[in-house]
Short mmCIF file of C-alpha atoms and ligand atoms in Angstrom, two decimals:
data_model
loop_
_atom_site.label_atom_id
_atom_site.label_comp_id
_atom_site.label_asym_id
_atom_site.label_seq_id
_atom_site.Cartn_x
_atom_site.Cartn_y
_atom_site.Cartn_z
CA MET A 19 0.00 0.00 0.00
CA ALA A 20 1.35 3.44 -0.88
CA GLU A 21 2.55 5.12 2.24
CA HIS A 22 0.30 8.18 2.12
CA GLU A 23 -2.90 6.16 1.94
CA THR A 24 -2.53 4.55 5.35
CA THR A 25 -4.74 5.89 8.14
CA VAL A 26 -5.13 5.05 11.84
CA ARG A 27 -8.24 3.02 10.95
CA ASP A 28 -6.21 0.94 8.45
CA ILE A 29 -3.67 0.21 11.16
CA LEU A 30 -6.28 -0.87 13.70
CA LYS A 31 -7.81 -3.12 11.05
CA ARG A 32 -4.40 -4.60 10.20
CA ILE A 33 -3.76 -5.28 13.90
CA ARG A 34 -6.97 -7.34 14.03
CA GLU A 35 -6.64 -9.12 10.71
CA ASP A 36 -2.94 -10.00 10.97
CA GLU A 37 -3.25 -10.87 14.68
CA ILE A 38 -0.56 -8.35 15.57
CA ALA A 39 0.69 -8.89 19.13
CA PHE A 40 2.80 -5.74 19.57
CA VAL A 41 2.89 -2.20 18.29
CA ASP A 42 6.31 -0.62 18.54
CA LEU A 43 6.75 3.15 18.46
CA LYS A 44 10.11 4.37 17.18
CA PHE A 45 11.83 7.74 17.03
CA VAL A 46 15.38 9.08 16.84
CA ASP A 47 17.05 11.42 19.30
CA LEU A 48 18.73 14.64 18.19
CA PHE A 49 21.80 12.74 16.96
CA GLY A 50 19.95 10.00 15.10
CA GLY A 51 20.09 7.26 17.77
CA LEU A 52 17.04 5.00 17.53
CA HIS A 53 14.68 4.57 20.51
CA HIS A 54 11.52 2.51 20.85
CA ILE A 55 8.70 1.63 23.18
CA ALA A 56 6.52 -1.45 22.65
CA PHE A 57 2.84 -1.92 23.55
CA PRO A 58 0.68 -5.04 23.51
CA SER A 59 -1.57 -4.17 20.59
CA HIS A 60 -4.73 -4.26 22.75
CA ALA A 61 -3.28 -1.45 24.88
CA LEU A 62 -3.59 1.05 22.02
CA ASP A 63 -6.78 2.48 20.61
CA GLU A 64 -7.60 5.19 18.12
CA SER A 65 -7.06 7.94 20.66
CA SER A 66 -3.50 6.74 21.46
CA PHE A 67 -2.63 7.42 17.84
CA VAL A 68 -4.47 10.73 17.71
CA ARG A 69 -3.48 12.17 21.10
CA GLY A 70 -0.03 10.65 21.32
CA ILE A 71 1.87 8.94 24.14
CA ASN A 72 3.76 10.75 26.92
CA PHE A 73 7.47 10.18 27.45
CA ASP A 74 10.32 11.64 29.46
CA GLY A 75 12.22 13.93 27.09
CA SER A 76 14.95 14.59 29.65
CA SER A 77 16.20 11.00 29.35
CA VAL A 78 16.75 11.26 25.59
CA ARG A 79 20.05 12.60 24.15
CA GLY A 80 19.75 16.17 23.01
CA PHE A 81 16.15 16.69 24.07
CA GLN A 82 14.68 18.35 27.18
CA ALA A 83 16.00 19.62 30.52
CA ILE A 84 14.75 17.74 33.59
CA SER A 85 12.59 20.71 34.61
CA GLU A 86 10.49 20.55 31.42
CA SER A 87 10.79 16.91 30.57
CA ASP A 88 7.36 15.89 29.24
CA LEU A 89 7.02 15.31 25.51
CA LEU A 90 4.54 13.42 23.34
CA LEU A 91 5.15 10.70 20.73
CA LYS A 92 2.60 10.84 17.94
CA PRO A 93 2.78 7.78 15.66
CA ASP A 94 2.71 8.60 11.96
CA PRO A 95 0.36 6.07 10.30
CA ARG A 96 2.06 6.59 6.91
CA SER A 97 5.27 5.07 8.30
CA VAL A 98 3.86 1.74 9.49
CA PHE A 99 5.93 -1.37 8.76
CA ARG A 100 6.12 -5.00 9.81
CA ASP A 101 8.96 -5.32 12.31
CA PRO A 102 11.05 -8.42 11.51
CA PHE A 103 12.83 -8.54 14.88
CA PHE A 104 10.00 -9.43 17.23
CA ASP A 105 9.31 -13.10 17.98
CA ASP A 106 5.58 -12.37 17.77
CA PRO A 107 3.88 -10.41 14.96
CA ALA A 108 4.63 -6.72 15.43
CA LEU A 109 4.02 -3.45 13.63
CA SER A 110 6.35 -0.48 14.00
CA LEU A 111 5.65 3.19 13.39
CA PHE A 112 7.91 6.22 13.35
CA CYS A 113 6.66 9.04 15.54
CA ASP A 114 6.54 12.81 15.41
CA ILE A 115 7.44 14.54 18.66
CA LEU A 116 5.14 17.15 20.08
CA ASP A 117 5.45 19.60 22.94
CA PRO A 118 2.39 19.01 25.16
CA ASP A 119 2.42 22.72 25.95
CA GLY A 120 0.17 23.88 23.12
CA TYR A 121 0.45 20.55 21.29
CA ARG A 122 3.06 22.12 18.99
CA PRO A 123 5.83 20.42 16.99
CA TYR A 124 8.79 19.99 19.33
CA THR A 125 11.60 22.37 18.32
CA ARG A 126 14.26 19.62 18.34
CA ASP A 127 12.28 16.87 16.62
CA PRO A 128 14.49 15.85 13.67
CA ARG A 129 11.54 14.38 11.79
CA GLY A 130 9.71 17.67 12.10
CA VAL A 131 12.65 19.44 10.45
CA ALA A 132 12.52 17.00 7.53
CA GLN A 133 8.78 17.56 7.07
CA ARG A 134 9.08 21.35 7.21
CA ALA A 135 11.85 21.20 4.57
CA GLU A 136 9.51 19.24 2.29
CA ARG A 137 6.69 21.72 2.85
CA LEU A 138 8.98 24.68 2.17
CA ILE A 139 9.88 23.69 -1.40
CA ARG A 140 6.18 23.25 -2.16
CA SER A 141 5.10 26.50 -0.52
CA ILE A 142 7.63 28.61 -2.42
CA GLY A 143 6.68 26.87 -5.67
CA MET A 144 10.18 25.50 -6.25
CA ALA A 145 9.26 21.82 -6.48
CA ASP A 146 6.52 19.37 -5.52
CA ALA A 147 9.03 16.92 -4.10
CA ALA A 148 12.70 16.33 -3.42
CA SER A 149 13.83 12.81 -4.21
CA PHE A 150 16.66 11.36 -2.13
CA GLY A 151 18.55 8.11 -2.71
CA VAL A 152 21.12 7.28 -0.05
CA GLU A 153 23.93 4.72 -0.40
CA MET A 154 24.90 3.57 3.07
CA GLU A 155 28.14 1.65 3.42
CA PHE A 156 28.96 -0.37 6.53
CA TYR A 157 31.46 -2.84 7.94
CA VAL A 158 30.65 -6.29 9.28
CA PHE A 159 33.00 -7.61 11.94
CA ASP A 160 33.28 -10.76 14.06
CA ASP A 161 34.71 -9.31 17.23
CA VAL A 162 34.89 -5.73 18.46
CA ARG A 163 36.30 -4.70 21.81
CA PHE A 164 37.19 -1.29 23.14
CA GLU A 165 37.69 0.42 26.44
CA GLN A 166 39.43 3.41 27.90
CA SER A 167 40.22 3.75 31.57
CA THR A 168 42.74 5.70 33.62
CA ARG A 169 45.57 3.27 32.97
CA TYR A 170 44.84 1.93 29.49
CA GLY A 171 42.90 2.44 26.30
CA PHE A 172 42.45 0.19 23.30
CA TYR A 173 40.24 -1.04 20.51
CA PHE A 174 40.51 -4.40 18.82
CA ILE A 175 38.64 -5.44 15.68
CA ASP A 176 38.57 -8.84 14.06
CA SER A 177 36.89 -9.74 10.81
CA ALA A 178 36.75 -13.12 9.10
CA ASP A 179 36.74 -11.12 5.92
CA GLY A 180 40.02 -9.28 6.05
CA GLN A 181 43.54 -9.01 7.21
CA ASN A 182 43.12 -6.32 9.79
CA GLY A 183 44.23 -7.60 13.13
CA ASP A 184 43.14 -11.12 12.31
CA ALA A 185 45.38 -13.51 14.19
CA ARG A 186 43.04 -16.49 14.06
CA PRO A 187 43.71 -19.63 12.08
CA GLY A 188 42.12 -19.27 8.64
CA ARG A 189 41.93 -20.75 5.16
CA GLY A 190 43.70 -17.91 3.43
CA HIS A 191 40.82 -16.56 1.34
CA ARG A 192 41.03 -13.02 2.59
CA PRO A 193 40.87 -9.90 0.42
CA SER A 194 43.90 -7.69 0.65
CA ARG A 195 43.43 -4.21 2.03
CA GLY A 196 41.45 -1.89 -0.25
CA ASN A 197 41.01 -4.60 -2.87
CA ALA A 198 37.64 -6.04 -2.13
CA TYR A 199 35.34 -4.11 -4.48
CA PHE A 200 32.77 -6.64 -5.77
CA ALA A 201 34.92 -9.48 -4.32
CA ALA A 202 33.37 -12.93 -4.86
CA PRO A 203 33.03 -15.72 -2.28
CA PRO A 204 34.97 -17.23 -0.63
CA LEU A 205 36.81 -13.88 -0.37
CA ASP A 206 33.45 -12.26 0.26
CA THR A 207 32.18 -13.96 3.42
CA SER A 208 29.11 -11.74 3.80
CA HIS A 209 27.06 -12.51 0.69
CA ASN A 210 24.56 -14.74 2.50
CA LEU A 211 24.25 -12.20 5.30
CA ARG A 212 23.55 -9.45 2.75
CA GLY A 213 20.98 -11.74 1.12
CA LYS A 214 19.25 -12.26 4.46
CA ILE A 215 19.38 -8.54 5.20
CA SER A 216 17.82 -7.83 1.78
CA GLN A 217 14.95 -10.23 2.50
CA LEU A 218 14.28 -8.73 5.93
CA MET A 219 14.44 -5.23 4.39
CA GLU A 220 11.54 -6.28 2.17
CA VAL A 221 9.58 -7.58 5.16
CA ALA A 222 10.09 -4.15 6.71
CA GLY A 223 8.84 -2.36 3.60
CA LEU A 224 12.13 -1.30 2.04
CA THR A 225 12.92 -2.05 -1.59
CA PRO A 226 16.44 -3.47 -1.75
CA GLU A 227 18.47 -3.08 -4.91
CA MET A 228 21.94 -4.51 -5.57
CA ASN A 229 24.24 -5.70 -2.80
CA HIS A 230 27.99 -6.19 -2.94
CA HIS A 231 31.25 -6.25 -1.07
CA GLU A 232 32.80 -2.78 -0.93
CA VAL A 233 36.41 -1.70 -1.32
CA GLY A 234 37.34 -2.15 2.36
CA GLY A 235 38.97 -5.59 2.66
CA ALA A 236 38.01 -6.29 6.24
CA GLY A 237 34.27 -6.67 5.76
CA GLN A 238 32.96 -3.52 4.07
CA ASN A 239 29.55 -3.93 2.45
CA GLU A 240 26.88 -2.02 0.62
CA ILE A 241 23.21 -2.75 -0.03
CA GLY A 242 21.29 -0.32 -2.18
CA PHE A 243 17.64 0.51 -1.64
CA HIS A 244 15.04 2.52 -3.44
CA HIS A 245 14.97 6.31 -3.33
CA ALA A 246 12.04 8.23 -1.80
CA THR A 247 10.98 11.76 -0.95
CA LEU A 248 12.87 13.45 1.87
CA ARG A 249 11.10 12.44 5.09
CA GLN A 250 10.41 8.94 3.86
CA ALA A 251 14.01 8.57 2.64
CA ALA A 252 15.20 9.52 6.13
CA ASP A 253 12.75 7.05 7.76
CA ASN A 254 14.13 4.43 5.35
CA ALA A 255 17.73 5.23 6.29
CA VAL A 256 16.91 4.74 9.98
CA LYS A 257 15.06 1.53 9.18
CA PHE A 258 17.95 0.27 7.03
CA LYS A 259 20.44 0.65 9.88
CA TYR A 260 18.01 -1.11 12.20
CA VAL A 261 17.64 -4.08 9.83
CA VAL A 262 21.37 -4.32 9.06
CA LYS A 263 22.49 -4.19 12.70
CA ASN A 264 19.85 -6.60 13.96
CA THR A 265 20.33 -9.14 11.17
CA ALA A 266 24.10 -9.13 11.70
CA HIS A 267 23.50 -9.52 15.43
CA ARG A 268 21.25 -12.55 14.84
CA TYR A 269 23.93 -14.19 12.74
CA GLY A 270 26.64 -13.72 15.35
CA LYS A 271 28.25 -10.77 13.57
CA THR A 272 28.31 -7.08 14.30
CA ALA A 273 27.67 -4.28 11.80
CA THR A 274 28.84 -0.69 12.16
CA PHE A 275 28.06 2.52 10.31
CA MET A 276 30.93 4.32 12.01
CA PRO A 277 32.54 6.32 9.18
CA LYS A 278 36.16 5.20 9.66
CA PRO A 279 36.55 2.20 11.96
CA LEU A 280 39.80 0.95 10.39
CA LEU A 281 43.10 2.70 9.90
CA GLU A 282 44.29 2.54 6.27
CA GLU A 283 41.04 1.08 4.94
CA ALA A 284 38.18 2.76 3.08
CA GLY A 285 35.74 4.71 5.20
CA SER A 286 31.98 4.25 4.97
CA GLY A 287 30.05 6.97 3.19
CA MET A 288 26.38 7.83 2.80
CA HIS A 289 26.40 9.25 -0.71
CA THR A 290 23.24 11.26 -1.05
CA ASN A 291 21.59 11.45 -4.47
CA VAL A 292 19.17 14.34 -4.96
CA SER A 293 16.77 15.57 -7.63
CA LEU A 294 13.82 17.99 -7.48
CA TRP A 295 10.55 17.27 -9.21
CA GLN A 296 7.68 19.44 -10.37
CA GLY A 297 4.57 18.42 -12.28
CA GLY A 298 6.10 14.96 -12.80
CA LYS A 299 9.24 16.47 -14.39
CA ASN A 300 12.81 16.30 -13.14
CA ARG A 301 13.93 19.92 -12.72
CA PHE A 302 17.60 18.84 -12.73
CA TYR A 303 17.66 17.61 -16.35
CA GLU A 304 18.52 19.60 -19.44
CA ALA A 305 20.16 17.80 -22.37
CA GLY A 306 23.26 19.35 -23.89
CA ARG A 307 24.55 21.28 -20.89
CA TYR A 308 27.49 20.04 -18.74
CA GLY A 309 26.43 16.67 -17.31
CA ASP A 310 22.94 17.28 -18.82
CA LEU A 311 22.26 19.41 -15.76
CA SER A 312 19.77 22.29 -15.93
CA ALA A 313 20.75 25.80 -14.80
CA PHE A 314 18.43 25.11 -11.84
CA ALA A 315 20.53 22.05 -10.88
CA THR A 316 23.77 23.99 -11.33
CA HIS A 317 22.55 26.67 -8.93
CA PHE A 318 21.44 23.96 -6.51
CA ILE A 319 25.00 22.59 -6.65
CA GLY A 320 26.31 26.14 -6.12
CA GLY A 321 24.32 26.36 -2.89
CA VAL A 322 25.38 22.93 -1.63
CA LEU A 323 29.07 23.67 -2.27
CA LYS A 324 28.87 27.16 -0.77
CA HIS A 325 27.22 25.96 2.44
CA ALA A 326 29.02 22.59 2.55
CA PRO A 327 31.23 23.44 5.55
CA ALA A 328 28.11 24.23 7.62
CA VAL A 329 26.17 21.30 6.16
CA CYS A 330 29.04 19.01 7.24
CA ALA A 331 28.11 19.77 10.87
CA PHE A 332 24.99 17.67 10.17
CA SER A 333 26.14 15.42 7.30
CA ALA A 334 29.57 14.43 8.65
CA PRO A 335 28.76 15.06 12.29
CA THR A 336 31.21 12.98 14.32
CA THR A 337 34.88 13.43 15.15
CA ASN A 338 35.42 10.11 13.35
CA SER A 339 33.84 11.52 10.14
CA TYR A 340 37.01 13.55 9.55
CA ARG A 341 39.22 10.49 9.62
CA ARG A 342 37.28 9.40 6.51
CA LEU A 343 37.50 12.80 4.79
CA VAL A 344 41.22 12.55 3.97
CA PRO A 345 43.00 12.20 0.59
CA GLY A 346 42.81 8.73 -0.95
CA TYR A 347 40.13 6.09 -0.26
CA GLU A 348 37.73 7.80 -2.77
CA ALA A 349 36.91 10.23 0.00
CA PRO A 350 35.17 13.34 -1.28
CA ILE A 351 37.09 16.28 0.11
CA ILE A 352 37.33 18.92 -2.59
CA LEU A 353 34.37 21.28 -2.88
CA VAL A 354 33.79 20.98 -6.61
CA TYR A 355 31.51 18.98 -8.85
CA SER A 356 32.45 16.58 -11.56
CA GLN A 357 30.88 14.14 -14.01
CA ARG A 358 33.53 11.56 -13.35
CA ASN A 359 35.51 12.13 -10.26
CA ARG A 360 34.78 10.29 -7.04
CA SER A 361 37.01 12.55 -5.02
CA ALA A 362 34.81 15.56 -5.87
CA CYS A 363 32.22 16.32 -3.21
CA ILE A 364 29.50 16.28 -5.85
CA ARG A 365 29.49 13.75 -8.65
CA VAL A 366 27.07 13.90 -11.54
CA PRO A 367 26.36 10.25 -12.35
CA PHE A 368 26.23 9.46 -16.06
CA THR A 369 22.61 8.62 -16.79
CA GLY A 370 22.44 9.04 -20.59
CA ALA A 371 19.29 10.50 -22.08
CA ASN A 372 17.13 9.27 -19.20
CA ALA A 373 15.74 12.52 -17.77
CA ASN A 374 14.17 10.72 -14.82
CA ALA A 375 17.50 9.34 -13.60
CA LYS A 376 19.34 12.69 -13.65
CA ARG A 377 20.53 13.58 -10.18
CA ILE A 378 23.49 14.86 -8.28
CA GLU A 379 25.41 12.70 -5.83
CA PHE A 380 26.69 14.58 -2.78
CA ARG A 381 29.41 12.24 -1.53
CA THR A 382 30.56 13.96 1.64
CA PRO A 383 27.87 12.70 4.08
CA ASP A 384 28.47 9.59 6.12
CA PRO A 385 26.09 7.24 7.90
CA SER A 386 26.87 8.56 11.39
CA CYS A 387 24.51 11.44 10.54
CA ASN A 388 20.96 11.96 11.68
CA PRO A 389 19.41 11.48 8.22
CA TYR A 390 16.44 13.78 8.85
CA LEU A 391 18.79 16.67 9.60
CA SER A 392 21.41 15.82 7.00
CA LEU A 393 18.94 15.53 4.12
CA ALA A 394 17.08 18.69 5.20
CA ALA A 395 20.34 20.69 5.47
CA ILE A 396 21.44 19.54 2.00
CA LEU A 397 18.07 20.49 0.53
CA LEU A 398 18.09 23.93 2.16
CA ALA A 399 21.64 24.63 0.97
CA GLY A 400 20.52 23.77 -2.57
CA VAL A 401 17.36 25.88 -2.24
CA ASP A 402 19.52 28.82 -1.19
CA GLY A 403 21.69 28.27 -4.28
CA VAL A 404 18.62 28.33 -6.55
CA ARG A 405 17.17 31.41 -4.84
CA HIS A 406 20.42 33.36 -5.18
CA GLU A 407 21.48 31.80 -8.50
CA ILE A 408 24.82 30.80 -7.00
CA THR A 409 27.33 29.67 -9.65
CA PRO A 410 29.54 26.82 -8.41
CA PRO A 411 33.29 26.67 -9.11
CA ALA A 412 33.94 25.23 -12.61
CA PRO A 413 33.64 21.43 -12.74
CA VAL A 414 36.87 19.42 -12.57
CA ASP A 415 37.18 16.12 -14.39
CA GLU A 416 40.88 15.44 -13.77
CA ASN A 417 42.36 13.53 -10.84
CA ILE A 418 41.37 15.92 -8.11
CA TYR A 419 43.98 14.89 -5.56
CA GLU A 420 46.67 15.84 -8.10
CA PHE A 421 44.74 18.84 -9.39
CA ALA A 422 44.29 20.19 -5.86
CA THR A 423 48.02 20.75 -5.51
CA SER A 424 48.26 22.62 -8.88
CA GLU A 425 48.10 26.40 -9.02
CA HIS A 426 44.42 26.55 -10.08
CA GLY A 427 43.62 23.73 -7.71
CA ARG A 428 45.01 25.52 -4.71
CA LEU A 429 42.15 27.99 -5.00
CA LEU A 430 39.64 25.22 -4.48
CA GLN A 431 38.05 24.85 -1.08
CA ALA A 432 38.22 21.59 0.83
CA THR A 433 35.78 20.15 3.34
CA PRO A 434 36.49 21.10 6.98
CA GLY A 435 39.34 19.17 8.52
CA SER A 436 37.60 18.43 11.80
CA LEU A 437 34.24 18.41 13.52
CA ALA A 438 35.32 21.55 15.42
CA GLN A 439 35.78 23.39 12.11
CA SER A 440 32.40 22.21 10.80
CA LEU A 441 30.68 23.40 13.96
CA ASP A 442 32.42 26.79 13.66
CA ALA A 443 31.25 26.95 10.03
CA LEU A 444 27.70 26.18 11.14
CA GLU A 445 27.83 28.85 13.82
CA ASP A 446 28.83 31.40 11.15
CA ASP A 447 26.42 30.20 8.48
CA TYR A 448 23.00 28.96 9.57
CA GLU A 449 20.65 31.64 8.29
CA PHE A 450 19.81 29.44 5.27
CA LEU A 451 18.61 26.75 7.70
CA ILE A 452 16.36 28.87 9.91
CA ARG A 453 15.12 31.64 7.63
CA ASP A 454 11.92 29.79 6.69
CA GLY A 455 11.48 28.16 10.10
CA VAL A 456 12.67 24.71 8.96
CA PHE A 457 15.51 24.31 11.49
CA THR A 458 15.00 26.13 14.78
CA GLU A 459 17.59 28.25 16.51
CA ASP A 460 17.00 26.11 19.61
CA LEU A 461 18.02 22.96 17.70
CA ILE A 462 21.16 24.58 16.28
CA ASP A 463 22.20 25.95 19.70
CA ALA A 464 21.72 22.53 21.30
CA TRP A 465 23.59 20.83 18.46
CA LEU A 466 26.62 23.14 18.76
CA ARG A 467 26.71 22.99 22.55
CA ILE A 468 26.29 19.23 22.96
CA LYS A 469 28.65 18.29 20.11
CA ARG A 470 31.35 20.57 21.53
CA GLU A 471 30.97 19.53 25.16
CA LYS A 472 30.05 15.86 24.95
CA GLU A 473 32.09 14.81 21.94
CA ILE A 474 34.96 17.17 21.07
CA GLU A 475 35.95 18.09 24.64
CA TYR A 476 35.20 14.59 25.91
CA LEU A 477 37.59 13.12 23.35
CA GLY A 478 40.10 15.94 23.74
CA PHE A 479 40.61 15.09 27.42
CA ARG A 480 41.72 11.57 26.62
CA PRO A 481 45.31 10.47 26.06
CA HIS A 482 45.53 8.44 22.84
CA PRO A 483 47.64 5.32 22.15
CA THR A 484 49.39 7.13 19.30
CA GLU A 485 50.51 9.84 21.72
CA PHE A 486 52.48 7.17 23.55
CA GLU A 487 54.15 6.27 20.24
CA LEU A 488 54.95 9.92 19.57
CA TYR A 489 55.71 11.31 23.00
CA PHE A 490 56.36 8.65 25.62
CA ASP A 491 60.08 9.12 25.29
CA ALA A 492 59.74 12.89 25.59
N1 LIG B 523 33.82 4.27 0.63
C1 LIG B 523 33.95 5.49 -0.13
C2 LIG B 523 33.53 6.68 0.74
O1 LIG B 523 34.01 6.80 1.79
C3 LIG B 523 33.15 5.48 -1.40
C4 LIG B 523 33.27 4.31 -2.32
C5 LIG B 523 32.25 4.38 -3.45
O2 LIG B 523 32.41 5.19 -4.40
O3 LIG B 523 31.23 3.69 -3.38
O4 LIG B 523 32.74 7.52 0.41
MG1 MG B 524 29.88 2.51 -2.30
#
């Protein structure tokens, strides 16, 4: 059933007809972490869906202070899906978050931001819909341990699939580092796991596309799934991570979307494909221009590249993101666009004369992002580019890592080198996010404060193993 047709009545009917035992309400916190609360299905009636369910917002990362903790979860019937990870039949729904004071959208609800971004492009007559296709890479490991205490700190990763740190007896079929793109079994040990994940994705209402081993030798994987409009694409990204992690867990493995878990191996990206549609037409397509991109699309790119340092605060939002955004490893670090080059931040995939497939691929985001906020920030940066007819730097089709050190290339901007720099960029450049009330100032303040205190400072206080290598003999 098409998502928009589902109503509360349909859900109550489905609960009866499919003998659903549990209804699970899901939402993400400010940083994209998934939370849920389950109810025996008989405990919910029509009014639970309409009025919403109370919860303690002060116990959720990035939400409320203890003195004003009450918030409401309002299930969105359009988002209903069969949850494959309950032993008994269960339906899950993503929820909007409301402030019970006035029953208003909660200022830090990421899903609310995504929905306001979608409404904005319609209300200003720019497009009926923004289509987003996200490509989320991840690693599958067999054993992960880490700890830091006063006297020691370490991490240890083992993967049946690679050479990194693998001291176990083996049969020798292991891809060498960085050489595992489309590797076949027995080098690829995850193909049956990816097959199982793809099947459970379908149970949960996603449409899987291809799946393959990725470049990273020690267990890097990718499974494509169908694009959707912004809010639904973000729901799907959250759901995808849920299915991947839980399926791996069931099969005795562990999956991570951390952007750069392994030194000297490829990082995991979340390449974000975008196109804007009006009256059934793709506004990004115009045959004969560079990359068959319309002037509209070129301005959209201009906006994304101009605001990219600020957008990175949401799209590459962890300290670990910047260990991925380094030269090599196909990491997109130069703020240009290109038809060919995978080191450009924006690639224009070759799609021939197919107007419907024309899109841009923003390669900088990674899957540690909160997808609702990342996709909304990308859209708003592009909208700003269209509004102000921002011309991007000329496209570059040469090897960008080499080009970047040439005279012309030195003028090109790079992505921020750290989360601290991205947050500074956001602090200086967030008018395009709040001017139409899509992001709230309250959300941006909380984001800057919590990221700085709880992540950058937290990490900064900690001695690092490599410091012992560098300085112990000081
Ligand atoms: N893993 C690379 C990244 O960090 C991308 C590889 C690819 O082009 O799929 O973005
Ligand atoms: Mg990939």
